[in-house]
Amino acid sequence: MLGGSVYIAFIRFAISLAGTIVLFSLLAESRFGRKKTVVCYSCFSVVLLVLACVWYVADWESCSRMVAFAMYLCFALFAIFMSKDSVYLAIYKLALVFYLLAVFLVGALEISILFFDRNVWADIIARVGLIGLIAFLLNKYVRRTIKDFGDYVESEADEFSVAVMIICILFGIGYILNPGLNKEMTFHRIYQILMNFFLTGTLQFLIFRFYLHVGKEKEYERENQLIQMNYRLLERQLEILEESVESGKRIRHDIRHHNAVIAECARRGQTEELLQYLQDYDREIDRGTQQAICANTAVNNMLSAYTRKAEREQIKVKLDVELGKNPEIPDIDLVAILANAYENAIFACMEVKRKMEGQECFIDLALKRRKNKLIISCRNTCRKEAASKNGKPGSGFRKGVGVSSIIRTAKKYNGEYDFRNDNGVFVVRLVLSMQK
């Protein structure tokens, strides 16, 4: 602190708090609308600035040592409440803002001390300039990628790693803001401050790049799973096509025999026998016709393909699908969920059959629409020891193949999901929002 009247202190406090709010707003999304957010931050700022000024008048010495930490702590608690992010992600962004706060606070003080003989107005102008420069760089280079980074941290980082990361960052920044370092103007002090800024900033940058890299790798893995799923679906479609070709050859071969029987009955005048034969022939044709499962072509073909595979494995299948021709959810997302759930169910049943010969297995798949919600449920036979954890399949569930794709698609539509094992019956339930 450079001293000065309470009015000067108020200006410096207001600039620092406004800068902190602006920087955090560039990194985090508020849970409220713009108008309510501005009102909340304004009321919070007025109360905090008044308390800081009262503290400055009552005890200047303790205020100069602790006001930056105290104001930031109050802001951090309020910002966590205002942020739409999860608690750990909001704390990480606050740690980054804390680092930037240290940059413009210490930077402005050093500019005032080194070049303007501790002039308080030089400190104020330097703060405004540094805040503007940092806000410009954040908006241009960081803001576009911070959303993806936040998604990756939430999905890939565990709580312990995030906690250790934040503690390390806060300790480094706390050392930088230690007011005891500003008492003497020495080369050693400046070197310590610069090195701490460099090391703490490098830690922030490495963490950012690490989780960004890990998140992108997971994205590539999920895309690869989608490609594999499409490949398996194409295999099922090719099997159906091959069956259709063989069926066509058989029909063309058999049609000559049918024509011969019809012609012979016609020559002999056996009308009743001819009608009976034609009725039997019609029933045979109906049995060979593919049953329409739903009106949506993509989903119907996918379900038909996997149903044929399940029936070849002697798995009892029950389908209850209510889906229109053009649902609000794109076909590719519906196919991604249903194909992954259906294929996992088939593999789970096959695994049970391998370990328990003669065991009857079943798959019950239902898809229904209730107002603006799409409800998907899949029940299938599985091993009793196949575990689930936190609503997701554990290590015993087909090694999680396709599960991440199901969860990702469900989140895309603000959906809820649940995986559980009911004593040898694995249940997958999803509720998707169909609002545009």
XYZ file of C-alpha atoms in Angstrom:
436
model
C 0.000 0.000 0.000
C 1.217 3.494 -0.842
C -0.955 5.304 1.697
C -3.146 8.320 0.940
C -6.570 9.497 2.015
C -9.592 7.263 2.350
C -10.899 8.644 -0.972
C -7.727 7.509 -2.750
C -8.032 4.139 -1.041
C -11.653 3.876 -2.168
C -10.666 4.526 -5.801
C -7.919 1.905 -5.666
C -10.225 -0.638 -3.996
C -12.972 0.043 -6.547
C -10.620 -0.334 -9.532
C -9.152 -3.584 -8.178
C -12.572 -5.061 -7.395
C -14.023 -3.985 -10.753
C -11.017 -5.488 -12.533
C -11.415 -8.756 -10.660
C -15.110 -8.952 -11.536
C -14.423 -8.183 -15.209
C -11.681 -10.825 -15.467
C -13.791 -13.484 -13.749
C -16.805 -12.649 -15.943
C -14.666 -13.257 -19.038
C -13.780 -16.745 -17.793
C -17.004 -17.904 -16.114
C -20.655 -17.847 -17.104
C -23.180 -16.507 -14.618
C -26.125 -18.651 -13.583
C -28.409 -15.600 -13.856
C -29.344 -13.243 -16.679
C -27.205 -10.226 -17.542
C -29.402 -7.685 -15.768
C -29.651 -9.660 -12.526
C -25.916 -10.415 -12.633
C -25.025 -6.711 -12.935
C -27.366 -5.824 -10.060
C -25.955 -8.558 -7.792
C -22.316 -7.648 -8.470
C -23.083 -3.935 -8.013
C -24.746 -4.445 -4.627
C -21.973 -6.772 -3.515
C -19.307 -4.266 -4.605
C -20.900 -1.360 -2.748
C -21.100 -3.328 0.516
C -17.547 -4.668 0.198
C -16.040 -1.263 -0.677
C -17.752 0.437 2.259
C -16.440 -2.211 4.676
C -12.929 -1.962 3.189
C -12.914 1.843 3.617
C -14.100 1.543 7.209
C -11.296 -0.912 7.879
C -8.804 1.471 6.202
C -9.840 4.332 8.474
C -9.961 2.197 11.625
C -6.620 0.373 11.225
C -4.496 1.372 8.244
C -1.609 -0.977 9.077
C -3.621 -4.216 9.265
C -5.700 -3.110 6.278
C -2.576 -2.650 4.153
C -1.455 -6.184 5.032
C -4.713 -8.084 4.630
C -7.221 -6.093 2.583
C -6.313 -7.722 -0.753
C -6.753 -11.233 0.666
C -9.900 -10.354 2.612
C -11.617 -8.670 -0.333
C -10.666 -11.475 -2.684
C -11.878 -14.149 -0.249
C -15.267 -12.423 -0.010
C -15.388 -12.098 -3.789
C -14.458 -15.774 -4.237
C -17.325 -16.959 -2.040
C -19.776 -14.685 -3.843
C -18.424 -15.642 -7.282
C -18.858 -19.381 -6.580
C -22.506 -18.656 -5.812
C -22.895 -16.591 -8.993
C -21.030 -18.973 -11.313
C -22.803 -21.579 -13.409
C -19.752 -23.870 -13.219
C -19.208 -26.675 -10.747
C -17.444 -25.754 -7.491
C -14.042 -27.200 -8.481
C -14.056 -25.553 -11.889
C -15.150 -22.214 -10.406
C -12.321 -22.426 -7.843
C -9.793 -23.131 -10.593
C -10.978 -20.061 -12.524
C -10.821 -18.030 -9.320
C -7.228 -19.201 -8.835
C -6.427 -17.948 -12.338
C -8.140 -14.618 -11.565
C -6.184 -14.480 -8.281
C -2.977 -14.797 -10.294
C -4.074 -12.020 -12.646
C -5.060 -9.921 -9.619
C -1.527 -10.326 -8.299
C -0.158 -9.296 -11.701
C -1.964 -5.957 -11.867
C -1.667 -5.185 -8.143
C 2.052 -5.899 -7.807
C 2.787 -4.638 -11.320
C 1.104 -1.282 -10.649
C 2.868 -0.931 -7.300
C 6.266 -1.672 -8.848
C 5.659 0.822 -11.667
C 4.740 3.481 -9.108
C 7.730 2.679 -6.875
C 10.378 2.315 -9.600
C 9.414 5.113 -11.991
C 7.136 7.600 -10.171
C 8.493 7.818 -6.620
C 5.520 6.001 -5.045
C 2.927 8.300 -6.616
C -0.567 6.981 -5.847
C -2.066 8.291 -9.096
C 0.600 6.482 -11.069
C -0.432 3.310 -9.239
C -4.106 3.919 -10.089
C -3.428 4.631 -13.773
C -1.128 1.599 -14.008
C -3.828 -0.631 -12.501
C -6.383 0.532 -15.044
C -3.908 0.007 -17.895
C -2.876 -3.484 -16.753
C -6.502 -4.557 -16.196
C -7.411 -3.395 -19.694
C -4.423 -5.198 -21.226
C -5.152 -8.452 -19.361
C -8.881 -8.291 -20.247
C -7.999 -7.752 -23.933
C -5.606 -10.739 -23.989
C -8.101 -12.966 -22.163
C -10.911 -12.064 -24.540
C -8.752 -12.597 -27.640
C -6.735 -15.713 -26.770
C -8.292 -17.529 -23.803
C -12.050 -17.003 -23.742
C -12.721 -19.147 -26.828
C -10.971 -22.204 -25.417
C -11.857 -21.833 -21.737
C -15.307 -23.400 -22.220
C -13.906 -26.595 -23.753
C -11.203 -26.588 -21.092
C -13.844 -26.343 -18.377
C -15.770 -29.279 -19.834
C -12.580 -31.351 -19.921
C -11.673 -30.488 -16.305
C -15.166 -31.449 -15.113
C -15.174 -34.753 -16.994
C -11.525 -35.854 -16.704
C -10.077 -34.420 -13.465
C -10.590 -36.078 -10.096
C -11.258 -33.992 -6.993
C -7.893 -34.706 -5.346
C -5.894 -33.594 -8.403
C -7.906 -30.399 -8.746
C -7.552 -29.646 -5.020
C -3.761 -30.127 -5.058
C -3.484 -28.019 -8.213
C -5.462 -25.136 -6.694
C -3.549 -25.231 -3.399
C -0.197 -25.043 -5.211
C -1.384 -22.084 -7.280
C -2.783 -20.226 -4.277
C 0.396 -20.707 -2.233
C 2.497 -19.328 -5.078
C 0.266 -16.303 -5.539
C 0.039 -15.789 -1.766
C 3.820 -15.490 -1.618
C 3.752 -12.913 -4.394
C 1.172 -10.785 -2.555
C 2.993 -11.014 0.784
C 3.175 -7.363 1.891
C 6.432 -8.027 3.737
C 8.158 -8.231 0.368
C 7.406 -4.593 -0.404
C 9.219 -2.990 2.497
C 12.678 -2.821 0.926
C 13.576 -1.990 -2.630
C 16.268 -4.529 -3.502
C 17.267 -6.487 -6.583
C 16.757 -9.725 -4.632
C 13.132 -8.795 -3.843
C 12.362 -7.955 -7.477
C 14.010 -11.213 -8.596
C 11.874 -13.227 -6.121
C 8.670 -11.580 -7.305
C 9.489 -12.114 -10.990
C 10.456 -15.751 -10.446
C 7.265 -16.438 -8.483
C 5.194 -14.813 -11.197
C 6.985 -16.891 -13.814
C 6.709 -20.210 -11.948
C 3.094 -19.718 -10.920
C 2.129 -18.566 -14.415
C 3.944 -21.548 -15.926
C 2.018 -23.871 -13.585
C -1.256 -22.333 -14.724
C -0.286 -22.660 -18.378
C 0.862 -26.293 -18.020
C -2.343 -27.257 -16.222
C -4.395 -25.552 -18.920
C -2.515 -27.319 -21.730
C -2.558 -30.672 -19.934
C -6.314 -30.839 -19.426
C -6.918 -29.413 -22.900
C -4.752 -32.183 -24.362
C -6.382 -34.901 -22.249
C -9.838 -33.640 -23.157
C -9.069 -33.626 -26.875
C -7.690 -37.154 -26.635
C -10.966 -38.243 -25.036
C -12.872 -36.485 -27.825
C -10.866 -38.411 -30.413
C -11.531 -41.638 -28.501
C -15.276 -40.973 -28.476
C -15.225 -40.149 -32.189
C -13.347 -43.392 -32.810
C -16.022 -45.267 -30.848
C -18.691 -43.643 -33.013
C -16.837 -44.711 -36.171
C -16.559 -48.275 -34.843
C -20.255 -48.278 -33.991
C -21.110 -47.112 -37.518
C -18.848 -49.836 -38.905
C -20.616 -52.513 -36.852
C -23.993 -51.126 -37.899
C -22.936 -51.297 -41.542
C -21.922 -54.914 -40.987
C -25.419 -55.669 -39.694
C -26.945 -53.907 -42.706
C -24.739 -55.886 -45.087
C -25.864 -59.090 -43.399
C -29.482 -58.083 -43.994
C -28.672 -57.262 -47.627
C -26.979 -60.631 -48.118
C -29.989 -62.364 -46.575
C -32.267 -60.409 -48.900
C -30.217 -61.448 -51.955
C -30.297 -65.099 -50.894
C -34.010 -64.835 -50.202
C -34.552 -63.346 -53.649
C -32.663 -66.208 -55.281
C -34.716 -68.731 -53.303
C -37.968 -67.031 -54.244
C -37.039 -66.970 -57.945
C -36.122 -70.669 -57.742
C -39.305 -71.615 -55.894
C -41.640 -69.511 -57.987
C -41.442 -72.021 -60.853
C -42.688 -74.785 -58.557
C -45.520 -72.571 -57.274
C -46.531 -71.699 -60.824
C -46.531 -75.395 -61.766
C -48.800 -76.269 -58.817
C -51.182 -73.402 -59.623
C -51.290 -74.332 -63.303
C -51.997 -78.009 -62.484
C -54.831 -77.076 -60.100
C -56.298 -74.758 -62.755
C -56.202 -77.493 -65.435
C -57.971 -79.972 -63.153
C -60.529 -77.412 -62.014
C -59.545 -77.841 -58.314
C -60.740 -74.415 -57.216
C -60.888 -75.059 -53.452
C -57.460 -76.696 -53.407
C -56.064 -73.741 -55.395
C -57.527 -71.163 -52.973
C -56.147 -73.061 -49.972
C -52.734 -73.243 -51.604
C -52.743 -69.496 -52.297
C -53.716 -68.748 -48.672
C -50.838 -70.890 -47.399
C -48.527 -69.134 -49.825
C -49.675 -65.711 -48.552
C -48.992 -66.720 -44.928
C -45.519 -67.918 -45.903
C -44.795 -64.582 -47.565
C -46.015 -62.672 -44.466
C -43.684 -64.653 -42.225
C -40.729 -63.717 -44.412
C -41.595 -59.997 -44.501
C -39.511 -57.735 -42.254
C -41.632 -56.256 -39.483
C -41.733 -52.456 -39.204
C -40.593 -51.509 -35.694
C -41.135 -47.748 -35.911
C -41.763 -44.998 -38.471
C -38.228 -43.611 -38.346
C -36.218 -45.276 -41.119
C -32.749 -44.995 -39.542
C -33.834 -46.259 -36.124
C -36.014 -48.974 -37.685
C -33.144 -50.337 -39.794
C -30.727 -50.252 -36.870
C -33.125 -52.048 -34.521
C -33.958 -54.613 -37.216
C -30.267 -55.331 -37.776
C -29.466 -55.874 -34.099
C -32.692 -57.801 -33.496
C -31.671 -60.294 -36.182
C -28.263 -60.654 -34.527
C -29.864 -61.204 -31.103
C -32.298 -63.809 -32.468
C -29.431 -65.686 -34.137
C -27.833 -65.887 -30.680
C -31.152 -67.280 -29.340
C -31.834 -64.214 -27.232
C -35.483 -63.316 -26.644
C -36.136 -59.752 -27.761
C -39.075 -57.532 -26.866
C -39.309 -54.098 -28.522
C -41.743 -51.352 -27.538
C -40.833 -48.362 -29.685
C -43.034 -45.296 -30.162
C -41.153 -42.937 -32.468
C -42.393 -40.705 -35.257
C -40.824 -40.295 -38.648
C -39.142 -36.975 -37.831
C -38.369 -36.602 -34.102
C -36.735 -33.415 -32.806
C -33.565 -35.319 -31.883
C -31.356 -36.034 -34.949
C -31.244 -39.629 -36.176
C -27.484 -39.910 -35.648
C -27.839 -39.195 -31.915
C -30.741 -41.608 -31.484
C -28.823 -44.306 -33.334
C -25.724 -43.624 -31.221
C -27.656 -44.240 -27.999
C -29.811 -47.166 -29.136
C -27.098 -49.003 -31.074
C -24.615 -48.784 -28.182
C -27.199 -49.871 -25.607
C -28.501 -52.702 -27.825
C -25.046 -53.984 -28.745
C -23.863 -53.921 -25.124
C -27.002 -55.840 -24.145
C -26.315 -58.502 -26.809
C -22.706 -58.943 -25.679
C -23.799 -59.152 -22.035
C -26.288 -61.911 -22.917
C -23.685 -63.779 -24.990
C -21.269 -63.629 -22.071
C -23.888 -65.145 -19.774
C -24.583 -67.920 -22.298
C -20.893 -68.771 -22.531
C -20.562 -69.139 -18.771
C -23.956 -70.750 -18.114
C -25.028 -73.158 -20.844
C -28.776 -73.399 -21.279
C -29.392 -70.064 -19.560
C -32.255 -68.161 -21.208
C -31.419 -64.519 -21.936
C -33.641 -61.627 -22.897
C -33.488 -58.007 -24.031
C -36.359 -55.580 -23.455
C -35.938 -52.257 -25.258
C -38.498 -49.472 -24.936
C -38.592 -45.973 -26.390
C -41.514 -43.679 -25.608
C -42.309 -39.997 -25.826
C -43.964 -38.178 -22.940
C -44.703 -34.549 -23.806
C -41.295 -32.952 -24.465
C -39.303 -35.882 -23.043
C -37.977 -38.969 -24.779
C -37.695 -41.966 -22.443
C -35.342 -44.825 -23.364
C -35.118 -48.026 -21.337
C -33.125 -51.175 -21.991
C -33.200 -54.262 -19.741
C -31.103 -57.330 -20.427
C -29.658 -60.423 -18.801
C -26.129 -59.943 -17.435
C -23.696 -61.399 -14.933
C -24.738 -60.760 -11.348
C -21.265 -59.485 -10.490
C -21.372 -56.774 -13.186
C -21.183 -53.694 -10.994
C -22.143 -50.061 -11.454
C -20.681 -47.027 -9.715
C -22.178 -43.532 -9.362
C -24.890 -44.386 -11.868
C -22.378 -45.594 -14.474
C -21.306 -49.117 -15.432
C -18.291 -50.397 -13.534
C -15.337 -52.382 -14.781
C -17.425 -55.539 -15.125
C -19.714 -54.077 -17.789
C -18.133 -54.834 -21.177
C -15.252 -52.507 -20.255
C -17.515 -49.490 -20.766
C -17.694 -49.864 -24.568
C -20.087 -47.234 -25.945
C -21.105 -46.035 -22.483
C -19.233 -42.736 -22.813
C -21.024 -42.133 -26.123
C -24.407 -42.747 -24.466
C -23.597 -40.402 -21.577
C -22.218 -37.713 -23.852
C -25.299 -37.749 -26.090
C -27.595 -37.691 -23.052
C -25.805 -34.619 -21.662
C -26.100 -32.950 -25.067
C -29.889 -32.910 -24.599
C -29.866 -32.031 -20.881
C -30.781 -35.622 -20.169
C -30.604 -37.831 -17.139
C -29.197 -41.359 -17.180
C -28.930 -44.318 -14.860
C -27.152 -47.684 -15.091
C -27.726 -50.413 -12.539
C -27.612 -54.180 -12.017
C -30.797 -55.665 -10.534
C -29.559 -59.101 -9.516
C -28.508 -60.218 -12.973
C -30.647 -57.828 -15.015
C -28.802 -54.798 -16.277
C -30.973 -51.689 -16.642
C -30.156 -48.606 -18.712
C -32.532 -45.661 -18.425
C -32.320 -42.292 -20.118
C -34.595 -39.253 -20.229
C -33.796 -36.748 -22.988
C -35.244 -33.282 -23.471
C -36.698 -32.769 -26.939
C -37.061 -29.000 -26.614
C -35.221 -27.075 -29.292
